[in-house]
CSV table of C-alpha atoms in Angstrom, one decimal:
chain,number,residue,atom,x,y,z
A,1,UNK,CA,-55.8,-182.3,47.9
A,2,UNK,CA,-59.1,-180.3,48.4
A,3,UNK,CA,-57.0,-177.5,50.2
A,4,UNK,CA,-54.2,-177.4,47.7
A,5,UNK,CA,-56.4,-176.8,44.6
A,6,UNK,CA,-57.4,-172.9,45.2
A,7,UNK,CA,-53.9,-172.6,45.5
A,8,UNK,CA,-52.6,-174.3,42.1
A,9,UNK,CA,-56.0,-172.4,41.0
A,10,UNK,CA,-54.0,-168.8,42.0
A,11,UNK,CA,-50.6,-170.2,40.6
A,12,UNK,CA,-52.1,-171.2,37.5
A,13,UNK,CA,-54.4,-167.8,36.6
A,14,UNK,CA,-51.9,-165.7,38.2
A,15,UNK,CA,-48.9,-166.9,35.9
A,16,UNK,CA,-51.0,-167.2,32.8
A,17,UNK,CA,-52.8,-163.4,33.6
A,18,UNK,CA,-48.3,-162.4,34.0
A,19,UNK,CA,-47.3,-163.9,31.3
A,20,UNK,CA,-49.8,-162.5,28.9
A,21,UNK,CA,-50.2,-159.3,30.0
A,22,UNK,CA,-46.1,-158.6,30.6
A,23,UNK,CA,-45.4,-160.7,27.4
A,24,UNK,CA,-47.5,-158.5,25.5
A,25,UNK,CA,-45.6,-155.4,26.9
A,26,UNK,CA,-42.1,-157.3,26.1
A,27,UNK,CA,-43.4,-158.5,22.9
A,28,UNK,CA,-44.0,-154.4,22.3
A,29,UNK,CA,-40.6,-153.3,23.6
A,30,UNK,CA,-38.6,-155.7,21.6
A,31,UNK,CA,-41.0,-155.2,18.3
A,32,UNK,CA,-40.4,-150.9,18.8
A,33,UNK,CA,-44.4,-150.9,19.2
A,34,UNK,CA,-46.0,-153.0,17.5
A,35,UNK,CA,-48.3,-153.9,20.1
A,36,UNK,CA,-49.2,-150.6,21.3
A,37,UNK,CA,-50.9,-149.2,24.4
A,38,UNK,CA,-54.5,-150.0,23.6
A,39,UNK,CA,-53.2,-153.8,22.4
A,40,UNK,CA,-51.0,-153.9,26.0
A,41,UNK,CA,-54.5,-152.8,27.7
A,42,UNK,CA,-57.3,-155.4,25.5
A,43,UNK,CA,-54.4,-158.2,26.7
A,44,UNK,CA,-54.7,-157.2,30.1
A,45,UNK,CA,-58.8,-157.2,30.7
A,46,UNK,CA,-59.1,-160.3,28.3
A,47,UNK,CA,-56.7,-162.4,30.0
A,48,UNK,CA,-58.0,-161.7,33.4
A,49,UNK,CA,-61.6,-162.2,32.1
A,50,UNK,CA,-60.3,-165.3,30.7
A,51,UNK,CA,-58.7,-166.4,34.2
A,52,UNK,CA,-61.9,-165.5,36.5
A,53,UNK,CA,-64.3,-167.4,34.4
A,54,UNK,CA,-61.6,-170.5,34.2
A,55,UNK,CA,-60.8,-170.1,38.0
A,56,UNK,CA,-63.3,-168.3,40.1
A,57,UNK,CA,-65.3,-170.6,41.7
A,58,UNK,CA,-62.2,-172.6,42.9
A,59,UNK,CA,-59.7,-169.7,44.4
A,60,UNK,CA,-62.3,-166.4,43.8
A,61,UNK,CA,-59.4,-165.8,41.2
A,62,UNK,CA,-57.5,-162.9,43.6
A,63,UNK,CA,-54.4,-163.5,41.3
A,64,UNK,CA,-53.3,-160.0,43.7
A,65,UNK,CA,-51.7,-159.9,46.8
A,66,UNK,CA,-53.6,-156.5,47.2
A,67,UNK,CA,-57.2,-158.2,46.7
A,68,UNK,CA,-56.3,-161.3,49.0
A,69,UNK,CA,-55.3,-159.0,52.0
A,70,UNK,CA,-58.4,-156.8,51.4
A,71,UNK,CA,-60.8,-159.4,51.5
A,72,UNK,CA,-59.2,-160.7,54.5
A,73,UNK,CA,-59.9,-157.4,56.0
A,74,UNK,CA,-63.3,-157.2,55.2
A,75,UNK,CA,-63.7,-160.4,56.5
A,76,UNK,CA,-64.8,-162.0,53.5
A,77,UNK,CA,-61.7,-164.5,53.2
A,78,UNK,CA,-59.8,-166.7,55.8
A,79,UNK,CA,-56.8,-164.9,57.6
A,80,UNK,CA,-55.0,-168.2,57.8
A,81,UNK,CA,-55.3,-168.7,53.8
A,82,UNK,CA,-53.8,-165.4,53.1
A,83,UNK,CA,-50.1,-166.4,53.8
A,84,UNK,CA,-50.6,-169.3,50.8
A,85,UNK,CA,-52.4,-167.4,48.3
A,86,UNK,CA,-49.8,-164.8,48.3
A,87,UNK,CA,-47.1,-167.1,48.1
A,88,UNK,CA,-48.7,-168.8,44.8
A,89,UNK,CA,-49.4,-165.6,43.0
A,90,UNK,CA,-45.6,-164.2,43.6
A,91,UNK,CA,-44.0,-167.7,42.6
A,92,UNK,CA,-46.2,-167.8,39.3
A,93,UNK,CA,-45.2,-164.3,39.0
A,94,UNK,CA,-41.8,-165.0,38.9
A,95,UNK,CA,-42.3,-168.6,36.8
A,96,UNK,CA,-43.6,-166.1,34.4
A,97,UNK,CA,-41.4,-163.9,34.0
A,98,UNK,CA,-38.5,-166.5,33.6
A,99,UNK,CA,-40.3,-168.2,31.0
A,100,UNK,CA,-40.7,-164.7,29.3
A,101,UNK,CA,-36.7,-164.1,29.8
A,102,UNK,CA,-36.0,-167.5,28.3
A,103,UNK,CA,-37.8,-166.5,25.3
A,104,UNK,CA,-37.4,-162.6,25.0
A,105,UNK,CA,-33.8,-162.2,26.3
A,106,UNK,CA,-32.9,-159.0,24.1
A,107,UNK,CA,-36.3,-157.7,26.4
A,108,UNK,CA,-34.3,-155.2,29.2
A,109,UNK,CA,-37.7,-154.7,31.3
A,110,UNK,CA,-40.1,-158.3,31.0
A,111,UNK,CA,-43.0,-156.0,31.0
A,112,UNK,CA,-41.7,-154.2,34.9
A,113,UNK,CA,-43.4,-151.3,35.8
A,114,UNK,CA,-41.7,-147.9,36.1
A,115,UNK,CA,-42.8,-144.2,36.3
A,116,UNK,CA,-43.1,-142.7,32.9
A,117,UNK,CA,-39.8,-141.2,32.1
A,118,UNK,CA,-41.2,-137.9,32.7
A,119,UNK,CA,-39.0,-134.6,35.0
A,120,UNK,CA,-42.6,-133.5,35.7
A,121,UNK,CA,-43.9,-136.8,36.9
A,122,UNK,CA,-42.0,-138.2,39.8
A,123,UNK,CA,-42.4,-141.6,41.6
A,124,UNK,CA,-44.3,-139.9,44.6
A,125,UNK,CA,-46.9,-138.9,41.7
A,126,UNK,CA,-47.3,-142.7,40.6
A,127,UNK,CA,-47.7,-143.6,43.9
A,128,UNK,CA,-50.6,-141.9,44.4
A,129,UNK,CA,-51.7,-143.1,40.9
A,130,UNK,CA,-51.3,-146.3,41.6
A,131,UNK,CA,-52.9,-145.7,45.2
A,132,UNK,CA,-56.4,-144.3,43.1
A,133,UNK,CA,-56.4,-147.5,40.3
A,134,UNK,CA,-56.4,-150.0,42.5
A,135,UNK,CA,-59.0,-148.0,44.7
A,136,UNK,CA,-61.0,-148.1,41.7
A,137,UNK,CA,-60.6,-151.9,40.8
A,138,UNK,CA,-61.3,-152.8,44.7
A,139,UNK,CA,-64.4,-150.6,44.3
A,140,UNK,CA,-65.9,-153.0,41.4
A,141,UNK,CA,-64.2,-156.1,43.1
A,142,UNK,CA,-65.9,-155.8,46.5
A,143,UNK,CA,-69.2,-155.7,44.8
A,144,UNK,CA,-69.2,-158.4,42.4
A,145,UNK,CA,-68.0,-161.0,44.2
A,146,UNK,CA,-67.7,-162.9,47.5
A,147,UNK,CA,-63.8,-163.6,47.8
A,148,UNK,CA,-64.2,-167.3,48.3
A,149,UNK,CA,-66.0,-167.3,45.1
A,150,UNK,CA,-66.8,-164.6,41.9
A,151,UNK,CA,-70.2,-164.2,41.4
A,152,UNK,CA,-72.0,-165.0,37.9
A,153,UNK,CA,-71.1,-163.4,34.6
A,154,UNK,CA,-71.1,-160.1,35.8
A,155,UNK,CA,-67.8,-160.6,37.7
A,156,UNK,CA,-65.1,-161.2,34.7
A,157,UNK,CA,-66.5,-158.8,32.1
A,158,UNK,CA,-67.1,-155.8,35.7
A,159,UNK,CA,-63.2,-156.9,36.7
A,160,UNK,CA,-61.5,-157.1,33.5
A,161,UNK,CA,-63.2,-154.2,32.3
A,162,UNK,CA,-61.8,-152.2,34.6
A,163,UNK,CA,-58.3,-153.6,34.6
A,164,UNK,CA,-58.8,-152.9,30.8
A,165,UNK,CA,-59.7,-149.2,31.2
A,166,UNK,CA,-57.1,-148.2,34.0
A,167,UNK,CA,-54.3,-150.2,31.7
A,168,UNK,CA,-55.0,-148.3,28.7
A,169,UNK,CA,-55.4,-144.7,30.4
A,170,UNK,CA,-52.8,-144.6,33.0
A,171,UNK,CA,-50.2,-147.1,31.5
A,172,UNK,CA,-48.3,-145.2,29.7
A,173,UNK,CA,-47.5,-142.8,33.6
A,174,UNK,CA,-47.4,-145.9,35.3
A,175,UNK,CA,-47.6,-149.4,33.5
A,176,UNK,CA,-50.6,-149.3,35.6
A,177,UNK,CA,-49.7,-152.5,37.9
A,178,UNK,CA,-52.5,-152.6,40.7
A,179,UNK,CA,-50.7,-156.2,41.7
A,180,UNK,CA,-47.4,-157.0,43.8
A,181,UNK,CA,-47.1,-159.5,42.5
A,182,UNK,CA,-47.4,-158.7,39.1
A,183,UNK,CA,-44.5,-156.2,39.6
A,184,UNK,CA,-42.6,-158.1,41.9
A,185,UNK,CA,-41.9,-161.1,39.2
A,186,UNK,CA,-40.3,-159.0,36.3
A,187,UNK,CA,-38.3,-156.7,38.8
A,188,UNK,CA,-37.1,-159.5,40.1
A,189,UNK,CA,-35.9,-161.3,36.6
A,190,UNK,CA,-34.7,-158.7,34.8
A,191,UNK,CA,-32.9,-157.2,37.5
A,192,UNK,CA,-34.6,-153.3,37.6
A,193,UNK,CA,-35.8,-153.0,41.3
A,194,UNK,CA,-35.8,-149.0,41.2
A,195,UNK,CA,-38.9,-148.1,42.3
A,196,UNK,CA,-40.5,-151.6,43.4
A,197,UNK,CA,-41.3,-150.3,46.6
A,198,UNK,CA,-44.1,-148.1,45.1
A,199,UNK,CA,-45.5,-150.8,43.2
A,200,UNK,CA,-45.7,-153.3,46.4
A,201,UNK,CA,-46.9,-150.6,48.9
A,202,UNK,CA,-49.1,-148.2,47.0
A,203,UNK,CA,-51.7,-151.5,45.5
A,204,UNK,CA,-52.5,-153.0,49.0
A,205,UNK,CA,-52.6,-149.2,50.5
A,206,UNK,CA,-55.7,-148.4,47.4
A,207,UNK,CA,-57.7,-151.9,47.8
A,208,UNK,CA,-57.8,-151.2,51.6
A,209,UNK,CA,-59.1,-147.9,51.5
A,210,UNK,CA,-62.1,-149.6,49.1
A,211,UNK,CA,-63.4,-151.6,52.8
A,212,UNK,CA,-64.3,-148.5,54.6
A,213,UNK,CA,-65.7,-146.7,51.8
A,214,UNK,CA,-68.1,-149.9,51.1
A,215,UNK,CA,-69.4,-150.2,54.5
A,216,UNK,CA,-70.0,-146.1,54.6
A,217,UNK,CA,-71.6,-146.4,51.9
A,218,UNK,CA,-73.8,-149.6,52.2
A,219,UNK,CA,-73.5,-149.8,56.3
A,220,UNK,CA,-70.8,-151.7,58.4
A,221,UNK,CA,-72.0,-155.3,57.5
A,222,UNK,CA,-71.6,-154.7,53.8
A,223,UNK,CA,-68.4,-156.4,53.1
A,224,UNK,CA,-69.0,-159.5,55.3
A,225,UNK,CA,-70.2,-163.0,54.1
């Protein structure tokens, strides 16, 4: 039982942190706006504040198939865990974003992510967008916490800032995903798969590249427990 409750812990924060932050994005489709990019982006950092205070001393609250491979790069998180934690975030991902089709069905997209419907801004261009955010939110993640467990209060309000700030400035180029698994689940349901590809390589590609920048910049032990 002890091993199974990080897991429910990621299935649990990761579904909740989908199914608010995508609901509030199919909740502005379907209303023509109502919600608005700023709401879209306030939902996003609360929720995951929310979820890392509720969960993070059980799971670390990951709720990203990016974070969890990065920590287990920088050795800060079991290798043989990895395969489990993934598999929970995806499957709440998806629970999610059924529950949001069975109550949003006119919805066409369940909050997916896409490129902004822009001739000057093509998918290679949010690739590298998405590559640079979750850079950024790897960058803050690495520092405030351990992987196993978040670290004091510092860790939601550093995390969700961030997710907060990136949402609000780059969603409306890229829906600003920085989470397989969070674009995995509504591609999936709603049936719009264009493009996934850029949202499941370019995350785990950016929270990478954050390992060898910490341990330049704070020496080659920096990352490990």
């Amino acid at each position: 039982m002890k091993t199974l409750r990080p897991l429910l812990a990621e299935f649990i924060g990761t579904f909740t942190m989908v199914f608010c932050g995508t609901g509030a994005m199919t909740i502005n489709e379907i209303t023509g706006g109502n919600v608005g990019g700023v709401g879209i982006g306030i939902t996003w950092g609360f929720i995951i504040i929310a979820m890392i205070y509720s969960f993070g001393d059980i799971s670390g609250a990951h709720f990203n198939p990016a974070v969890t491979l990065a920590f287990a790069f920088a050795k800060k998180f079991r290798w043989k865990t990895v395969p489990g934690y993934v598999i929970a975030q995806c499957l709440a991902a998806i629970s999610a974003s059924l529950i949001l089709l069975f109550l949003f069905p006119e919805s066409e997209w369940l909050g997916g992510t896409q490129p902004a419907v822009d001739p000057y801004f093509e998918p290679y261009k949010a690739f590298v967008l998405e590559i640079l955010l979750t850079f950024f939110l790897m960058m803050v993640i690495i520092h405030v916490s351990t992987g196993s467990k978040e670290v004091g209060i510092v860790a939601g309000l550093a995390i969700g800032g961030v997710v907060m700030l990136e949402a609000i400035f780059a969603g409306p180029m890229t829906n600003a995903s920085m989470n397989p698994a969070r674009s995995l689940g509504p591609a999936l349901v709603s049936g719009h798969l264009e493009n996934l590809w850029l949202y499941l390589l370019a995350p785990i590609i950016g929270a990478l590249l954050a390992i060898p920048l910490c341990r330049l910049l704070k020496g080659p032990n920096c990352c490990e427990d």
